[in-house]
Short mmCIF file of the C-alpha atoms (twelve columns), coordinates in Angstrom:
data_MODEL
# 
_entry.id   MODEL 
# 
loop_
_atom_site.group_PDB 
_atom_site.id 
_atom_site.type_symbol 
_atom_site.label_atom_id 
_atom_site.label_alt_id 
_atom_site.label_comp_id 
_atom_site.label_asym_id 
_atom_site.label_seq_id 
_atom_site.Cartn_x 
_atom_site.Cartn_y 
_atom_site.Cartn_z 
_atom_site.pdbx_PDB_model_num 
ATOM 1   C CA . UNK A 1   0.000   0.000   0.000   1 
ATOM 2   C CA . UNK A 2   1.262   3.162   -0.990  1 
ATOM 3   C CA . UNK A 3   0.534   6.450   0.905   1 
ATOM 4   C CA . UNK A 4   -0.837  9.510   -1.201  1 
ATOM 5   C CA . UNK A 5   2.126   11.151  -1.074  1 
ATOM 6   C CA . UNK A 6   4.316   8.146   -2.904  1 
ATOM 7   C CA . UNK A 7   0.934   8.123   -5.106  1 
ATOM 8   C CA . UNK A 8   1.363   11.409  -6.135  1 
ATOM 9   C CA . UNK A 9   5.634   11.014  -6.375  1 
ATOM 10  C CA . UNK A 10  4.283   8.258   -8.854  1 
ATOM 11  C CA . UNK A 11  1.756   9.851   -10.862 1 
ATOM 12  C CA . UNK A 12  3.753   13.226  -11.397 1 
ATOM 13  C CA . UNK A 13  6.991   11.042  -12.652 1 
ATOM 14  C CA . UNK A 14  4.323   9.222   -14.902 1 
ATOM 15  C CA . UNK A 15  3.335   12.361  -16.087 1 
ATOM 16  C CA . UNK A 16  6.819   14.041  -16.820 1 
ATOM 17  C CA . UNK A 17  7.210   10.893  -18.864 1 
ATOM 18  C CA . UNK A 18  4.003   10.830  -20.747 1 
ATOM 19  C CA . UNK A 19  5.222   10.134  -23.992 1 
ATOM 20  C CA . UNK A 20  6.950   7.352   -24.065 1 
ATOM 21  C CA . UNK A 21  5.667   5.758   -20.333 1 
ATOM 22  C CA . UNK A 22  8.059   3.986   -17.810 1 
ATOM 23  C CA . UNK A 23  8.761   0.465   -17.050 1 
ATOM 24  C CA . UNK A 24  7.990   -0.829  -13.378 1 
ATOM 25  C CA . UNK A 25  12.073  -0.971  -13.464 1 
ATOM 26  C CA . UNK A 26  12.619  2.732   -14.187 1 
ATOM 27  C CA . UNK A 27  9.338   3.733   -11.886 1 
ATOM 28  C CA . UNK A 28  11.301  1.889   -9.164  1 
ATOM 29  C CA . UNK A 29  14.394  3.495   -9.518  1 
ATOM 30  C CA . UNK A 30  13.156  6.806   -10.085 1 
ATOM 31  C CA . UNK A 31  10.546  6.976   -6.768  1 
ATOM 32  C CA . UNK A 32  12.666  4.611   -4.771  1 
ATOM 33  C CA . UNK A 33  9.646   2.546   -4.273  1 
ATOM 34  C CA . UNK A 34  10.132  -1.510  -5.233  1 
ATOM 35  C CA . UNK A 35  9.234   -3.173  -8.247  1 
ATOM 36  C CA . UNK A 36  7.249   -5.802  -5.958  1 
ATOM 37  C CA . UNK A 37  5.613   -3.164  -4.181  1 
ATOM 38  C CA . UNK A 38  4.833   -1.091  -7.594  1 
ATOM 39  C CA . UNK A 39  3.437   -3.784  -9.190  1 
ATOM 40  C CA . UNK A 40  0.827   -5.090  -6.217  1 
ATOM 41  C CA . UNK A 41  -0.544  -1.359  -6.429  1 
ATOM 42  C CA . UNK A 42  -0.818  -1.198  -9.910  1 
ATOM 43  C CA . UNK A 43  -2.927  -4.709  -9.911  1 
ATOM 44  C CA . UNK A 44  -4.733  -2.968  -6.882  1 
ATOM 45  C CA . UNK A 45  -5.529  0.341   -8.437  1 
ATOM 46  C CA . UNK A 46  -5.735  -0.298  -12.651 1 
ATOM 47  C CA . UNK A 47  -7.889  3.015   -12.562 1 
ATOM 48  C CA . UNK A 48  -5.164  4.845   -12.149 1 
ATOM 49  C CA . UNK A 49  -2.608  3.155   -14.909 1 
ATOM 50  C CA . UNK A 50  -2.042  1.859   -18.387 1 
ATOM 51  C CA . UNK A 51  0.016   -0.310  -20.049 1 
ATOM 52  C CA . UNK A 52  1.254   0.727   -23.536 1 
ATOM 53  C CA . UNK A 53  0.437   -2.016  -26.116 1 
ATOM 54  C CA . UNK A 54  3.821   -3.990  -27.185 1 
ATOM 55  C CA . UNK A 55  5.617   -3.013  -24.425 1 
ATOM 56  C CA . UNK A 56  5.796   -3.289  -20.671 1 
ATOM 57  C CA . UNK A 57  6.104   0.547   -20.085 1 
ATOM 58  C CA . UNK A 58  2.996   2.468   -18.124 1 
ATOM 59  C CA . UNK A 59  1.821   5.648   -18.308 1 
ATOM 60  C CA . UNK A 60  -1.050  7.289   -16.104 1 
ATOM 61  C CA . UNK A 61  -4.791  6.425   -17.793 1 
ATOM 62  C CA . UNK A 62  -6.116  9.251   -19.240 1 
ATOM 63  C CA . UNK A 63  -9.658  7.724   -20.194 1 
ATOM 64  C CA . UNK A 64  -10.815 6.334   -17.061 1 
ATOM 65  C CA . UNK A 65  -13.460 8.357   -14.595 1 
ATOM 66  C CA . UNK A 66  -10.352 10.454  -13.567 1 
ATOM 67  C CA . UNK A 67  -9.244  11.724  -17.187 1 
ATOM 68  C CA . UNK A 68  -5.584  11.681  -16.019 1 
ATOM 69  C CA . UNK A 69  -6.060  14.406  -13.285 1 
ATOM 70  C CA . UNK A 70  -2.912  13.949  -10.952 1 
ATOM 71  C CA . UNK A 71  -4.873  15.576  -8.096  1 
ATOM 72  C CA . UNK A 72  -8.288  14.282  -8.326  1 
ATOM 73  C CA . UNK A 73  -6.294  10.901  -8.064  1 
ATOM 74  C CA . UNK A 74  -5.171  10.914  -5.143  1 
ATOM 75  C CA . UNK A 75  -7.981  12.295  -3.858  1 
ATOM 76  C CA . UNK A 76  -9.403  9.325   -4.829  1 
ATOM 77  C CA . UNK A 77  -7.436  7.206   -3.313  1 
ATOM 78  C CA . UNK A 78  -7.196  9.177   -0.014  1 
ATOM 79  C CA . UNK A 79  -10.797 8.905   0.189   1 
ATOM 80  C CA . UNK A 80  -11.196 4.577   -0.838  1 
ATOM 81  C CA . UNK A 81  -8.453  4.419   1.504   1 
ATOM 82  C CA . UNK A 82  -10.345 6.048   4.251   1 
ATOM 83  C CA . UNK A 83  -13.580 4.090   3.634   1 
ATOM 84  C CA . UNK A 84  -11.516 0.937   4.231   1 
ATOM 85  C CA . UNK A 85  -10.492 2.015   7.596   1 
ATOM 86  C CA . UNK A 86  -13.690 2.834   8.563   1 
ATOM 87  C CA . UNK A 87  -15.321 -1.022  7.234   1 
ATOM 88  C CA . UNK A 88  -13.590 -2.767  9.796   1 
ATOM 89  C CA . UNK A 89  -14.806 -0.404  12.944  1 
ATOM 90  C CA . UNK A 90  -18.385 -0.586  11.863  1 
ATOM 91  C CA . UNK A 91  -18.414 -4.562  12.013  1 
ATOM 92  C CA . UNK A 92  -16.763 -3.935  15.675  1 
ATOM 93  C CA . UNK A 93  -19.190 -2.142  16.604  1 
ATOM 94  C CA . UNK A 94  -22.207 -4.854  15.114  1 
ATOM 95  C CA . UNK A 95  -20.366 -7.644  17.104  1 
ATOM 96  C CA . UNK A 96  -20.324 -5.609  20.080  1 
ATOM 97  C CA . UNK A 97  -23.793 -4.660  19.992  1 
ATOM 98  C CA . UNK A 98  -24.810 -8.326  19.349  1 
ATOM 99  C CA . UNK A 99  -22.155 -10.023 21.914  1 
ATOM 100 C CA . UNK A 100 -23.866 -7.346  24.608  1 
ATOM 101 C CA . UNK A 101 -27.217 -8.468  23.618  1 
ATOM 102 C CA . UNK A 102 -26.640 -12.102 23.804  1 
ATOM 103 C CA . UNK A 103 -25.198 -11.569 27.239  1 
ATOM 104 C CA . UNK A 104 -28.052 -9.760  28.484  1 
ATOM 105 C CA . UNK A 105 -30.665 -11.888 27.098  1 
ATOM 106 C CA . UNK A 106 -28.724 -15.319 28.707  1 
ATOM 107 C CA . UNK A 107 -28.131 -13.342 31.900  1 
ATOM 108 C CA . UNK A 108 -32.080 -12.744 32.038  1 
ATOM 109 C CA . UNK A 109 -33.098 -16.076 30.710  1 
ATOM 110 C CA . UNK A 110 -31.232 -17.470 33.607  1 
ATOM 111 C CA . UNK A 111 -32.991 -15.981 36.316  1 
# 
């Protein structure tokens, strides 16, 4: 998982490179981010890339939802990544409710 800073690092080298794209080699090397970790986001978050046909080089997708817009990007992404932390603390709060529940009901049962 990258943070939207290293998203943005990413998408603005992309995007100084537009013409001819980058291989996951040369992304690496120029963000200091690993190929391993490069390529697990890109599977992740194909909205945001391309691949160029006949090669292996990517460029930032200019024809998906986001048209290519750097900023509205990783907005984006700050926001699905925020709406993933809150998923978890929402089912927290549904087994809490329901382990309370199931206490009080055996506790009164019981009596």
């Amino acid at each position: 998982m990258l943070t939207a800073n290293e998203l943005e690092h990413v998408l603005r080298v992309l995007h100084a490179n537009s013409s001819k794209g980058l291989s996951l080699q040369q992304l690496a090397d120029t963000t200091e981010i690993s190929v391993t970790h490069l390529q697990e986001f890109i599977k992740r978050h194909r909205e945001y890339f391309v691949i160029m046909p006949d090669s292996d080089c990517y460029q930032i997708n200019r024809f998906g939802q986001l048209k290519g817009d750097i900023a509205a990007m990783v907005q984006h992404y700050q926001q699905r990544s925020l709406k993933g932390k809150t998923k978890p603390s929402n089912w927290l709060w549904l087994a809490l409710i329901f382990t309370t529940s199931m206490t009080l009901f055996t506790a009164l049962h019981n009596q």
